[in-house]
PDB file of C-alpha atoms in Angstrom:
ATOM      1  CA  MET J   1     -30.944  -7.768  -7.131  1.00 77.00           C
ATOM      2  CA  THR J   2     -28.086  -9.979  -8.291  1.00 83.00           C
ATOM      3  CA  LEU J   3     -27.871 -13.602  -7.269  1.00 86.00           C
ATOM      4  CA  PRO J   4     -24.640 -13.111  -5.246  1.00 89.00           C
ATOM      5  CA  THR J   5     -26.377 -10.335  -3.310  1.00 91.00           C
ATOM      6  CA  GLN J   6     -29.300 -12.638  -2.592  1.00 90.00           C
ATOM      7  CA  LEU J   7     -26.927 -15.356  -1.421  1.00 91.00           C
ATOM      8  CA  VAL J   8     -25.194 -12.950   0.950  1.00 93.00           C
ATOM      9  CA  LEU J   9     -28.496 -11.746   2.360  1.00 94.00           C
ATOM     10  CA  ARG J  10     -29.696 -15.306   2.900  1.00 93.00           C
ATOM     11  CA  VAL J  11     -26.516 -16.227   4.747  1.00 93.00           C
ATOM     12  CA  LEU J  12     -26.801 -13.239   7.046  1.00 95.00           C
ATOM     13  CA  LEU J  13     -30.524 -13.802   7.603  1.00 94.00           C
ATOM     14  CA  ALA J  14     -29.963 -17.442   8.528  1.00 92.00           C
ATOM     15  CA  GLU J  15     -28.599 -16.277  11.874  1.00 91.00           C
ATOM     16  CA  PRO J  16     -29.639 -12.636  12.177  1.00 92.00           C
ATOM     17  CA  THR J  17     -27.955 -12.032  15.508  1.00 92.00           C
ATOM     18  CA  LYS J  18     -24.618 -13.513  14.498  1.00 93.00           C
ATOM     19  CA  GLU J  19     -21.817 -11.221  13.444  1.00 94.00           C
ATOM     20  CA  MET J  20     -19.741 -12.518  10.536  1.00 95.00           C
ATOM     21  CA  TYR J  21     -16.577 -11.397   8.767  1.00 95.00           C
ATOM     22  CA  GLY J  22     -16.139 -11.144   5.015  1.00 94.00           C
ATOM     23  CA  LEU J  23     -14.322 -14.392   4.329  1.00 92.00           C
ATOM     24  CA  GLN J  24     -16.783 -16.261   6.527  1.00 93.00           C
ATOM     25  CA  ILE J  25     -19.754 -14.836   4.604  1.00 94.00           C
ATOM     26  CA  CYS J  26     -18.063 -15.695   1.304  1.00 91.00           C
ATOM     27  CA  ALA J  27     -17.572 -19.292   2.340  1.00 90.00           C
ATOM     28  CA  ALA J  28     -21.100 -19.664   3.688  1.00 91.00           C
ATOM     29  CA  ALA J  29     -22.596 -18.140   0.539  1.00 89.00           C
ATOM     30  CA  GLY J  30     -20.482 -20.314  -1.738  1.00 89.00           C
ATOM     31  CA  LEU J  31     -18.923 -17.289  -3.401  1.00 88.00           C
ATOM     32  CA  PRO J  32     -15.236 -17.092  -4.377  1.00 85.00           C
ATOM     33  CA  SER J  33     -13.108 -15.331  -1.786  1.00 80.00           C
ATOM     34  CA  GLY J  34     -12.467 -11.739  -2.715  1.00 78.00           C
ATOM     35  CA  THR J  35     -15.784 -11.104  -4.406  1.00 83.00           C
ATOM     36  CA  ILE J  36     -17.928  -9.930  -1.559  1.00 92.00           C
ATOM     37  CA  HIS J  37     -16.768  -6.456  -0.626  1.00 94.00           C
ATOM     38  CA  PRO J  38     -18.708  -4.552  -3.294  1.00 93.00           C
ATOM     39  CA  ILE J  39     -21.854  -6.252  -1.994  1.00 94.00           C
ATOM     40  CA  LEU J  40     -21.066  -5.525   1.648  1.00 95.00           C
ATOM     41  CA  ALA J  41     -20.200  -1.920   0.809  1.00 94.00           C
ATOM     42  CA  ARG J  42     -23.517  -1.558  -1.013  1.00 93.00           C
ATOM     43  CA  LEU J  43     -25.483  -3.023   1.893  1.00 94.00           C
ATOM     44  CA  GLU J  44     -23.658  -0.770   4.328  1.00 94.00           C
ATOM     45  CA  GLY J  45     -24.366   2.204   2.083  1.00 92.00           C
ATOM     46  CA  LEU J  46     -28.044   1.311   2.125  1.00 92.00           C
ATOM     47  CA  GLY J  47     -27.950   1.260   5.904  1.00 92.00           C
ATOM     48  CA  TRP J  48     -28.931  -2.404   6.094  1.00 94.00           C
ATOM     49  CA  LEU J  49     -25.614  -3.582   7.489  1.00 95.00           C
ATOM     50  CA  GLU J  50     -23.200  -2.124   9.976  1.00 95.00           C
ATOM     51  CA  SER J  51     -19.665  -3.223  10.724  1.00 95.00           C
ATOM     52  CA  ARG J  52     -17.107  -3.003  13.482  1.00 95.00           C
ATOM     53  CA  TRP J  53     -13.628  -4.203  14.256  1.00 94.00           C
ATOM     54  CA  GLU J  54     -13.400  -7.179  16.532  1.00 91.00           C
ATOM     55  CA  ASP J  55     -12.582  -6.362  20.130  1.00 87.00           C
ATOM     56  CA  ALA J  56      -9.540  -8.584  20.445  1.00 79.00           C
ATOM     57  CA  SER J  57      -6.146  -6.992  20.102  1.00 76.00           C
ATOM     58  CA  PRO J  58      -4.030  -8.127  17.142  1.00 73.00           C
ATOM     59  CA  HIS J  59      -1.122  -8.655  19.523  1.00 72.00           C
ATOM     60  CA  GLU J  60      -3.148 -10.944  21.746  1.00 75.00           C
ATOM     61  CA  GLU J  61      -4.656 -12.899  18.869  1.00 74.00           C
ATOM     62  CA  GLY J  62      -1.473 -12.984  16.847  1.00 77.00           C
ATOM     63  CA  ARG J  63      -3.319 -11.985  13.678  1.00 82.00           C
ATOM     64  CA  PRO J  64      -4.817  -8.866  12.086  1.00 88.00           C
ATOM     65  CA  ARG J  65      -8.191  -7.710  13.334  1.00 90.00           C
ATOM     66  CA  ARG J  66     -11.277  -8.927  11.541  1.00 93.00           C
ATOM     67  CA  ARG J  67     -14.089  -6.678  10.433  1.00 95.00           C
ATOM     68  CA  TYR J  68     -17.447  -8.040  11.551  1.00 96.00           C
ATOM     69  CA  TYR J  69     -20.728  -7.295   9.778  1.00 97.00           C
ATOM     70  CA  PHE J  70     -24.135  -7.317  11.418  1.00 96.00           C
ATOM     71  CA  TRP J  71     -27.672  -6.142  10.716  1.00 96.00           C
ATOM     72  CA  SER J  72     -28.661  -2.591  11.474  1.00 94.00           C
ATOM     73  CA  LYS J  73     -31.818  -1.921  13.457  1.00 90.00           C
ATOM     74  CA  ASP J  74     -34.245  -2.474  10.566  1.00 91.00           C
ATOM     75  CA  GLY J  75     -31.815  -3.946   8.043  1.00 92.00           C
ATOM     76  CA  ALA J  76     -32.879  -7.569   8.412  1.00 93.00           C
ATOM     77  CA  GLU J  77     -36.527  -6.724   7.884  1.00 94.00           C
ATOM     78  CA  GLN J  78     -35.767  -4.693   4.771  1.00 93.00           C
ATOM     79  CA  ALA J  79     -33.610  -7.498   3.436  1.00 93.00           C
ATOM     80  CA  ARG J  80     -36.401 -10.029   3.959  1.00 93.00           C
ATOM     81  CA  LEU J  81     -38.825  -7.812   2.073  1.00 92.00           C
ATOM     82  CA  ALA J  82     -36.348  -7.242  -0.752  1.00 90.00           C
ATOM     83  CA  LEU J  83     -35.643 -10.958  -1.042  1.00 89.00           C
ATOM     84  CA  ALA J  84     -39.343 -11.759  -1.151  1.00 88.00           C
ATOM     85  CA  GLN J  85     -39.818  -9.133  -3.846  1.00 84.00           C
ATOM     86  CA  ALA J  86     -36.871 -10.444  -5.849  1.00 77.00           C
ATOM     87  CA  HIS J  87     -38.254 -13.965  -5.629  1.00 68.00           C
ATOM     88  CA  THR J  88     -41.647 -12.755  -6.816  1.00 61.00           C
ATOM     89  CA  SER J  89     -40.125 -10.862  -9.735  1.00 53.00           C
ATOM     90  CA  VAL J  90     -38.148 -13.860 -10.898  1.00 48.00           C
ATOM     91  CA  SER J  91     -41.144 -16.154 -10.561  1.00 51.00           C
ATOM     92  CA  THR J  92     -43.376 -13.739 -12.454  1.00 51.00           C
ATOM     93  CA  ILE J  93     -41.197 -13.574 -15.538  1.00 46.00           C
ATOM     94  CA  GLY J  94     -40.386 -17.270 -15.362  1.00 45.00           C
ATOM     95  CA  LEU J  95     -36.618 -16.943 -15.190  1.00 44.00           C
ATOM     96  CA  ARG J  96     -34.408 -19.549 -13.674  1.00 45.00           C
ATOM     97  CA  ALA J  97     -31.650 -18.339 -11.406  1.00 42.00           C
ATOM     98  CA  LYS J  98     -28.114 -18.748 -12.710  1.00 43.00           C
ATOM     99  CA  PRO J  99     -25.610 -20.735 -10.656  1.00 44.00           C
ATOM    100  CA  ALA J 100     -23.509 -18.872  -8.130  1.00 42.00           C
ATOM    101  CA  GLY J 101     -20.011 -17.681  -8.864  1.00 40.00           C
ATOM    102  CA  GLY J 102     -20.650 -14.731 -11.164  1.00 38.00           C
ATOM    103  CA  LEU J 103     -19.432 -11.235 -10.656  1.00 37.00           C
ATOM    104  CA  ALA J 104     -20.199  -9.688  -7.355  1.00 37.00           C
TER     105      ALA J 104
ATOM    106  CA  MET I   1      -9.595  10.583 -33.351  1.00 37.00           C
ATOM    107  CA  THR I   2     -11.088  13.053 -30.963  1.00 36.00           C
ATOM    108  CA  SER I   3      -9.156  13.966 -27.881  1.00 36.00           C
ATOM    109  CA  THR I   4     -11.492  16.697 -26.744  1.00 36.00           C
ATOM    110  CA  ALA I   5     -14.603  16.706 -24.592  1.00 36.00           C
ATOM    111  CA  VAL I   6     -13.101  14.497 -21.914  1.00 34.00           C
ATOM    112  CA  ARG I   7     -15.841  14.526 -19.361  1.00 41.00           C
ATOM    113  CA  TYR I   8     -14.109  12.314 -16.863  1.00 36.00           C
ATOM    114  CA  ARG I   9     -10.832  12.741 -15.143  1.00 41.00           C
ATOM    115  CA  PRO I  10      -8.111  10.215 -15.868  1.00 38.00           C
ATOM    116  CA  GLY I  11      -8.604   7.260 -13.600  1.00 37.00           C
ATOM    117  CA  GLU I  12     -12.363   7.667 -13.324  1.00 40.00           C
ATOM    118  CA  LEU I  13     -13.952   6.252 -16.422  1.00 39.00           C
ATOM    119  CA  ALA I  14     -11.137   4.405 -18.066  1.00 44.00           C
ATOM    120  CA  PRO I  15     -10.724   2.047 -15.097  1.00 45.00           C
ATOM    121  CA  SER I  16     -14.267   0.846 -15.596  1.00 49.00           C
ATOM    122  CA  ILE I  17     -13.145  -0.691 -18.864  1.00 50.00           C
ATOM    123  CA  ALA I  18      -9.954  -1.960 -17.326  1.00 49.00           C
ATOM    124  CA  ARG I  19     -12.213  -3.509 -14.723  1.00 52.00           C
ATOM    125  CA  GLU I  20     -14.088  -5.410 -17.421  1.00 55.00           C
ATOM    126  CA  VAL I  21     -10.859  -6.923 -18.629  1.00 55.00           C
ATOM    127  CA  ALA I  22      -9.791  -7.667 -15.084  1.00 52.00           C
ATOM    128  CA  CYS I  23     -13.144  -9.250 -14.252  1.00 57.00           C
ATOM    129  CA  GLU I  24     -12.881 -11.492 -17.285  1.00 54.00           C
ATOM    130  CA  LEU I  25      -9.448 -12.522 -16.148  1.00 53.00           C
ATOM    131  CA  ALA I  26     -10.690 -13.142 -12.640  1.00 52.00           C
ATOM    132  CA  ASP I  27     -13.597 -15.201 -13.933  1.00 54.00           C
ATOM    133  CA  ALA I  28     -11.253 -17.200 -16.112  1.00 47.00           C
ATOM    134  CA  LEU I  29      -9.137 -17.842 -13.052  1.00 47.00           C
ATOM    135  CA  ASP I  30     -12.192 -18.899 -11.106  1.00 48.00           C
ATOM    136  CA  ARG I  31     -12.936 -21.559 -13.668  1.00 46.00           C
ATOM    137  CA  ASN I  32      -9.440 -22.801 -14.240  1.00 41.00           C
ATOM    138  CA  ASN I  33      -6.436 -22.938 -11.982  1.00 39.00           C
ATOM    139  CA  ARG I  34      -3.897 -23.202 -14.757  1.00 40.00           C
ATOM    140  CA  ALA I  35      -1.329 -20.574 -15.618  1.00 41.00           C
ATOM    141  CA  LEU I  36      -2.698 -17.115 -16.171  1.00 42.00           C
ATOM    142  CA  VAL I  37      -1.201 -16.890 -19.635  1.00 39.00           C
ATOM    143  CA  GLU I  38      -3.685 -19.512 -20.786  1.00 46.00           C
ATOM    144  CA  ASP I  39      -6.456 -17.762 -18.933  1.00 43.00           C
ATOM    145  CA  LEU I  40      -5.569 -14.489 -20.581  1.00 46.00           C
ATOM    146  CA  SER I  41      -6.164 -16.079 -23.973  1.00 45.00           C
ATOM    147  CA  ARG I  42      -9.379 -17.559 -22.698  1.00 46.00           C
ATOM    148  CA  ALA I  43     -10.528 -14.195 -21.418  1.00 44.00           C
ATOM    149  CA  TRP I  44      -9.977 -12.648 -24.820  1.00 48.00           C
ATOM    150  CA  GLU I  45     -11.767 -15.560 -26.460  1.00 48.00           C
ATOM    151  CA  LEU I  46     -14.716 -14.930 -24.179  1.00 45.00           C
ATOM    152  CA  ALA I  47     -14.697 -11.294 -25.160  1.00 45.00           C
ATOM    153  CA  ASP I  48     -14.542 -12.296 -28.801  1.00 45.00           C
ATOM    154  CA  ALA I  49     -17.443 -14.654 -28.424  1.00 44.00           C
ATOM    155  CA  LEU I  50     -19.501 -11.949 -26.799  1.00 40.00           C
ATOM    156  CA  ALA I  51     -18.592  -9.463 -29.464  1.00 43.00           C
ATOM    157  CA  SER I  52     -18.971 -11.753 -32.459  1.00 43.00           C
ATOM    158  CA  THR I  53     -22.679 -11.103 -32.652  1.00 35.00           C
ATOM    159  CA  ASN I  54     -21.911  -7.437 -33.223  1.00 41.00           C
ATOM    160  CA  LEU I  55     -19.334  -8.063 -35.921  1.00 39.00           C
ATOM    161  CA  ARG I  56     -21.594  -6.902 -38.750  1.00 42.00           C
ATOM    162  CA  ARG I  57     -22.195  -3.627 -37.021  1.00 45.00           C
ATOM    163  CA  VAL I  58     -18.535  -2.684 -37.038  1.00 47.00           C
ATOM    164  CA  ASN I  59     -18.212   0.278 -39.338  1.00 52.00           C
ATOM    165  CA  THR I  60     -15.145   1.866 -40.843  1.00 55.00           C
ATOM    166  CA  ILE I  61     -14.740   4.474 -38.145  1.00 56.00           C
ATOM    167  CA  GLN I  62     -14.916   1.895 -35.385  1.00 55.00           C
ATOM    168  CA  LEU I  63     -12.405  -0.260 -37.202  1.00 57.00           C
ATOM    169  CA  TYR I  64     -10.078   2.701 -37.587  1.00 60.00           C
ATOM    170  CA  ARG I  65     -10.402   3.435 -33.878  1.00 59.00           C
ATOM    171  CA  ALA I  66      -9.789  -0.179 -32.969  1.00 59.00           C
ATOM    172  CA  ARG I  67      -6.687  -0.355 -35.146  1.00 61.00           C
ATOM    173  CA  LYS I  68      -5.339   2.808 -33.637  1.00 62.00           C
ATOM    174  CA  LEU I  69      -5.990   1.480 -30.161  1.00 60.00           C
ATOM    175  CA  VAL I  70      -4.253  -1.771 -31.002  1.00 57.00           C
ATOM    176  CA  ARG I  71      -1.181   0.151 -32.129  1.00 60.00           C
ATOM    177  CA  LEU I  72      -1.228   2.178 -28.930  1.00 58.00           C
ATOM    178  CA  LEU I  73      -1.663  -0.929 -26.813  1.00 55.00           C
ATOM    179  CA  ASN I  74       1.099  -2.778 -28.565  1.00 53.00           C
ATOM    180  CA  HIS I  75       3.347   0.208 -28.122  1.00 54.00           C
ATOM    181  CA  ALA I  76       2.485   0.377 -24.428  1.00 47.00           C
ATOM    182  CA  CYS I  77       2.764  -3.364 -23.848  1.00 45.00           C
ATOM    183  CA  PRO I  78       5.000  -4.813 -26.522  1.00 39.00           C
ATOM    184  CA  HIS I  79       5.665  -8.503 -26.898  1.00 43.00           C
ATOM    185  CA  THR I  80       2.923 -10.332 -25.010  1.00 43.00           C
ATOM    186  CA  LEU I  81       0.014  -8.346 -26.357  1.00 41.00           C
ATOM    187  CA  ILE I  82       0.873  -8.667 -30.005  1.00 39.00           C
ATOM    188  CA  ASN I  83      -0.549 -12.155 -30.276  1.00 46.00           C
ATOM    189  CA  ASN I  84      -3.578 -11.254 -28.231  1.00 49.00           C
ATOM    190  CA  LEU I  85      -4.551  -8.214 -30.226  1.00 48.00           C
ATOM    191  CA  GLY I  86      -4.694  -9.428 -33.794  1.00 51.00           C
ATOM    192  CA  PRO I  87      -7.429  -8.287 -36.170  1.00 55.00           C
ATOM    193  CA  THR I  88      -9.785 -10.969 -34.902  1.00 55.00           C
ATOM    194  CA  ARG I  89      -9.754  -9.188 -31.557  1.00 54.00           C
ATOM    195  CA  TYR I  90     -11.056  -5.905 -32.920  1.00 56.00           C
ATOM    196  CA  PRO I  91     -14.717  -6.636 -32.257  1.00 58.00           C
ATOM    197  CA  ALA I  92     -13.886  -7.460 -28.652  1.00 57.00           C
ATOM    198  CA  LEU I  93     -11.888  -4.292 -28.353  1.00 59.00           C
ATOM    199  CA  ILE I  94     -14.656  -2.255 -29.862  1.00 59.00           C
ATOM    200  CA  ARG I  95     -17.111  -3.696 -27.399  1.00 59.00           C
ATOM    201  CA  LEU I  96     -14.802  -2.762 -24.571  1.00 58.00           C
ATOM    202  CA  ILE I  97     -13.891   0.702 -25.731  1.00 58.00           C
ATOM    203  CA  SER I  98     -17.069   1.942 -27.366  1.00 59.00           C
ATOM    204  CA  PRO I  99     -18.522   3.414 -24.151  1.00 56.00           C
ATOM    205  CA  LEU I 100     -15.273   5.289 -23.659  1.00 53.00           C
ATOM    206  CA  LEU I 101     -15.154   6.562 -27.190  1.00 54.00           C
ATOM    207  CA  ALA I 102     -18.765   7.661 -26.945  1.00 56.00           C
ATOM    208  CA  ALA I 103     -17.874   9.597 -23.821  1.00 52.00           C
ATOM    209  CA  GLY I 104     -14.943  11.226 -25.547  1.00 54.00           C
ATOM    210  CA  ILE I 105     -12.258   9.602 -23.440  1.00 52.00           C
ATOM    211  CA  ARG I 106      -8.774   9.796 -24.810  1.00 57.00           C
ATOM    212  CA  GLU I 107      -7.266   6.569 -26.037  1.00 58.00           C
ATOM    213  CA  ASP I 108      -3.946   7.220 -24.361  1.00 60.00           C
ATOM    214  CA  ILE I 109      -5.662   7.350 -20.953  1.00 58.00           C
ATOM    215  CA  LEU I 110      -7.397   4.066 -21.680  1.00 57.00           C
ATOM    216  CA  VAL I 111      -4.157   2.516 -22.829  1.00 59.00           C
ATOM    217  CA  SER I 112      -2.465   3.565 -19.641  1.00 59.00           C
ATOM    218  CA  ASP I 113      -5.115   1.868 -17.509  1.00 56.00           C
ATOM    219  CA  LEU I 114      -5.238  -1.273 -19.598  1.00 58.00           C
ATOM    220  CA  SER I 115      -1.483  -1.465 -19.515  1.00 56.00           C
ATOM    221  CA  HIS I 116      -1.608  -1.346 -15.748  1.00 55.00           C
ATOM    222  CA  VAL I 117      -3.934  -4.335 -15.721  1.00 55.00           C
ATOM    223  CA  ARG I 118      -1.657  -6.174 -18.131  1.00 58.00           C
ATOM    224  CA  ARG I 119       1.402  -5.550 -16.009  1.00 58.00           C
ATOM    225  CA  LEU I 120      -0.400  -6.923 -12.998  1.00 56.00           C
ATOM    226  CA  ALA I 121      -1.559  -9.883 -15.039  1.00 56.00           C
ATOM    227  CA  ARG I 122       1.989 -10.675 -16.092  1.00 58.00           C
ATOM    228  CA  ALA I 123       3.182 -10.365 -12.514  1.00 56.00           C
ATOM    229  CA  LEU I 124       0.428 -12.746 -11.543  1.00 54.00           C
ATOM    230  CA  ALA I 125       1.422 -15.176 -14.281  1.00 54.00           C
ATOM    231  CA  ARG I 126       5.013 -15.174 -13.076  1.00 56.00           C
ATOM    232  CA  ALA I 127       3.903 -15.768  -9.513  1.00 53.00           C
ATOM    233  CA  ASN I 128       1.626 -18.550 -10.660  1.00 51.00           C
ATOM    234  CA  ASP I 129       4.359 -20.198 -12.699  1.00 54.00           C
ATOM    235  CA  SER I 130       6.779 -20.001  -9.793  1.00 56.00           C
ATOM    236  CA  ALA I 131       4.237 -21.617  -7.516  1.00 51.00           C
ATOM    237  CA  ASN I 132       3.591 -24.406 -10.003  1.00 53.00           C
ATOM    238  CA  GLU I 133       7.252 -25.069 -10.729  1.00 55.00           C
ATOM    239  CA  SER I 134       8.523 -25.051  -7.186  1.00 53.00           C
ATOM    240  CA  GLY I 135       6.961 -28.407  -6.294  1.00 50.00           C
ATOM    241  CA  GLN I 136       7.943 -27.781  -2.706  1.00 44.00           C
ATOM    242  CA  PRO I 137       5.695 -27.981   0.319  1.00 43.00           C
ATOM    243  CA  ARG I 138       3.919 -24.699   0.696  1.00 44.00           C
ATOM    244  CA  ALA I 139       5.229 -22.615   3.510  1.00 45.00           C
ATOM    245  CA  ARG I 140       2.632 -20.655   5.396  1.00 66.00           C
ATOM    246  CA  ARG I 141       3.462 -17.125   4.468  1.00 78.00           C
ATOM    247  CA  ILE I 142       1.842 -14.187   2.792  1.00 82.00           C
ATOM    248  CA  ALA I 143       2.657 -14.250  -0.911  1.00 81.00           C
ATOM    249  CA  PRO I 144       4.423 -10.968  -1.806  1.00 80.00           C
ATOM    250  CA  SER I 145       2.631 -10.819  -5.163  1.00 79.00           C
ATOM    251  CA  ALA I 146      -0.731 -11.138  -3.421  1.00 84.00           C
ATOM    252  CA  ALA I 147       0.206  -8.370  -1.015  1.00 85.00           C
ATOM    253  CA  ALA I 148       1.281  -6.191  -3.951  1.00 82.00           C
ATOM    254  CA  LEU I 149      -2.021  -6.770  -5.743  1.00 84.00           C
ATOM    255  CA  LEU I 150      -3.918  -5.837  -2.597  1.00 89.00           C
ATOM    256  CA  VAL I 151      -1.919  -2.625  -2.341  1.00 86.00           C
ATOM    257  CA  ALA I 152      -2.958  -1.841  -5.918  1.00 84.00           C
ATOM    258  CA  ALA I 153      -6.585  -2.621  -5.038  1.00 87.00           C
ATOM    259  CA  ILE I 154      -6.463  -0.375  -1.998  1.00 89.00           C
ATOM    260  CA  ARG I 155      -5.152   2.509  -4.081  1.00 85.00           C
ATOM    261  CA  LEU I 156      -8.290   2.387  -6.185  1.00 86.00           C
ATOM    262  CA  LEU I 157     -10.529   2.932  -3.162  1.00 89.00           C
ATOM    263  CA  PRO I 158     -11.500   6.342  -1.794  1.00 89.00           C
ATOM    264  CA  ALA I 159      -8.777   7.786   0.433  1.00 90.00           C
ATOM    265  CA  ALA I 160     -11.079   7.863   3.452  1.00 92.00           C
ATOM    266  CA  ASP I 161     -11.664   4.107   3.274  1.00 93.00           C
ATOM    267  CA  ARG I 162      -8.153   2.900   2.516  1.00 91.00           C
ATOM    268  CA  ALA I 163      -7.014   2.373   6.092  1.00 92.00           C
ATOM    269  CA  ARG I 164     -10.051   0.263   6.891  1.00 93.00           C
ATOM    270  CA  TYR I 165      -9.793  -1.923   3.802  1.00 94.00           C
ATOM    271  CA  THR I 166      -6.041  -2.279   4.141  1.00 92.00           C
ATOM    272  CA  GLU I 167      -6.570  -3.916   7.500  1.00 91.00           C
ATOM    273  CA  GLU I 168      -9.625  -5.865   6.384  1.00 94.00           C
ATOM    274  CA  PHE I 169      -7.973  -7.300   3.265  1.00 94.00           C
ATOM    275  CA  ARG I 170      -4.812  -8.073   5.206  1.00 91.00           C
ATOM    276  CA  SER I 171      -6.884  -9.909   7.776  1.00 92.00           C
ATOM    277  CA  GLU I 172      -8.610 -11.979   5.087  1.00 93.00           C
ATOM    278  CA  LEU I 173      -5.335 -12.779   3.373  1.00 92.00           C
ATOM    279  CA  TRP I 174      -3.905 -13.857   6.709  1.00 91.00           C
ATOM    280  CA  ASP I 175      -6.930 -16.099   7.323  1.00 91.00           C
ATOM    281  CA  LEU I 176      -6.510 -17.653   3.881  1.00 90.00           C
ATOM    282  CA  MET I 177      -2.845 -18.295   4.584  1.00 88.00           C
ATOM    283  CA  GLN I 178      -3.702 -19.921   7.901  1.00 86.00           C
ATOM    284  CA  ASP I 179      -6.245 -22.044   6.061  1.00 85.00           C
ATOM    285  CA  GLY I 180      -3.348 -23.455   4.028  1.00 83.00           C
ATOM    286  CA  ALA I 181      -3.735 -21.294   0.933  1.00 83.00           C
ATOM    287  CA  GLY I 182      -0.561 -21.265  -1.147  1.00 81.00           C
ATOM    288  CA  SER I 183       0.726 -18.432  -3.290  1.00 80.00           C
ATOM    289  CA  ALA I 184      -1.560 -19.162  -6.231  1.00 81.00           C
ATOM    290  CA  ARG I 185      -4.715 -19.128  -4.117  1.00 85.00           C
ATOM    291  CA  GLN I 186      -3.642 -16.007  -2.298  1.00 87.00           C
ATOM    292  CA  VAL I 187      -2.903 -14.291  -5.589  1.00 85.00           C
ATOM    293  CA  ARG I 188      -6.287 -15.302  -6.965  1.00 86.00           C
ATOM    294  CA  TYR I 189      -7.933 -13.835  -3.893  1.00 90.00           C
ATOM    295  CA  ALA I 190      -5.979 -10.606  -4.272  1.00 88.00           C
ATOM    296  CA  PHE I 191      -6.663 -10.432  -7.988  1.00 86.00           C
ATOM    297  CA  ARG I 192     -10.382 -10.750  -7.363  1.00 87.00           C
ATOM    298  CA  GLN I 193     -10.150  -7.902  -4.875  1.00 90.00           C
ATOM    299  CA  LEU I 194      -8.309  -5.857  -7.465  1.00 86.00           C
ATOM    300  CA  SER I 195     -10.761  -6.664 -10.222  1.00 84.00           C
ATOM    301  CA  ARG I 196     -13.656  -5.605  -8.019  1.00 86.00           C
ATOM    302  CA  ALA I 197     -11.977  -2.612  -6.449  1.00 87.00           C
ATOM    303  CA  PHE I 198     -13.587  -0.289  -8.973  1.00 84.00           C
ATOM    304  CA  LEU I 199     -17.002  -1.587  -8.040  1.00 86.00           C
ATOM    305  CA  THR I 200     -16.247  -1.365  -4.321  1.00 90.00           C
ATOM    306  CA  SER I 201     -14.958   2.141  -4.847  1.00 87.00           C
ATOM    307  CA  PHE I 202     -18.131   3.083  -6.713  1.00 86.00           C
ATOM    308  CA  GLU I 203     -20.312   1.741  -3.902  1.00 87.00           C
ATOM    309  CA  LEU I 204     -18.282   3.643  -1.331  1.00 89.00           C
ATOM    310  CA  ARG I 205     -18.305   6.895  -3.277  1.00 85.00           C
ATOM    311  CA  PHE I 206     -21.962   6.768  -4.261  1.00 82.00           C
ATOM    312  CA  PRO I 207     -23.919   4.906  -1.594  1.00 79.00           C
ATOM    313  CA  ARG I 208     -27.477   4.165  -2.611  1.00 71.00           C
ATOM    314  CA  ARG I 209     -30.271   5.975  -0.854  1.00 64.00           C
ATOM    315  CA  ARG I 210     -32.224   4.155   1.811  1.00 63.00           C
ATOM    316  CA  GLY I 211     -35.170   2.297   0.351  1.00 63.00           C
ATOM    317  CA  ALA I 212     -33.414   1.661  -2.954  1.00 68.00           C
ATOM    318  CA  ALA I 213     -32.974  -1.894  -4.197  1.00 68.00           C
ATOM    319  CA  PRO I 214     -29.571  -3.422  -3.419  1.00 70.00           C
TER     320      PRO I 214
END
């Protein structure tokens, strides 16, 4: 699991019931804007995340609709397990994590 | 040079190499907010540095292929590429193109895709220069060059997902603009989307099975 993916998972697990949009996740994870969609698409493909358009109308809000991401039924639990496993793997081989900001 | 045994359709494999170039550009932009022209040189230098360890492995056939590709690239993108694709760049080129050559991809297809990236890069450089030279207070508006780059990114995604990502990217660009992002920042955002569009597209086309590692 790449470090950016781990950062995204940690952000979403920090408040598991909160729905967040892409730019918001990017900022919270400390990743450059525009780098997160491959990760979100992968997590959605795995069935860990789901997404929906916000309820508000663009006309009422005066801006385009945001796409919100949230955990699927068992997604958070699977993410916790995967993160724990990733942490164990890194510890076992004695690698130090690289700083954030690499390719998504 | 073989032009047979193309196992991938145009636009499938070659973009993965174009993506490498684009990612290097995007990374260079991440590290340095100066004009893209400088970052383009830096991106090639990075590629050179990565490839330098393989310099001794370059054989005659690879060199011939690299030279031919350089001629094709210079023909496709005259002027700005000439300085960037001198003989010292061959190892970097070989590193970038060797997976394609091994797969039997045609050089002209690769050149077409790389040229597309270069054109976008030059458009980005112009936009960046304009933003730097204007010296005027930044008006809150969507940068046309950023919007154009996002359109290019959307085109690389599967048709079924384009409508969704069009709206999602537009929403993020709008949020950036509202956050005070000027043209340069908006363009960087859009360029990152473009550089990762191949990866996003791959994830959308080939979702991993449940239980697989992310």
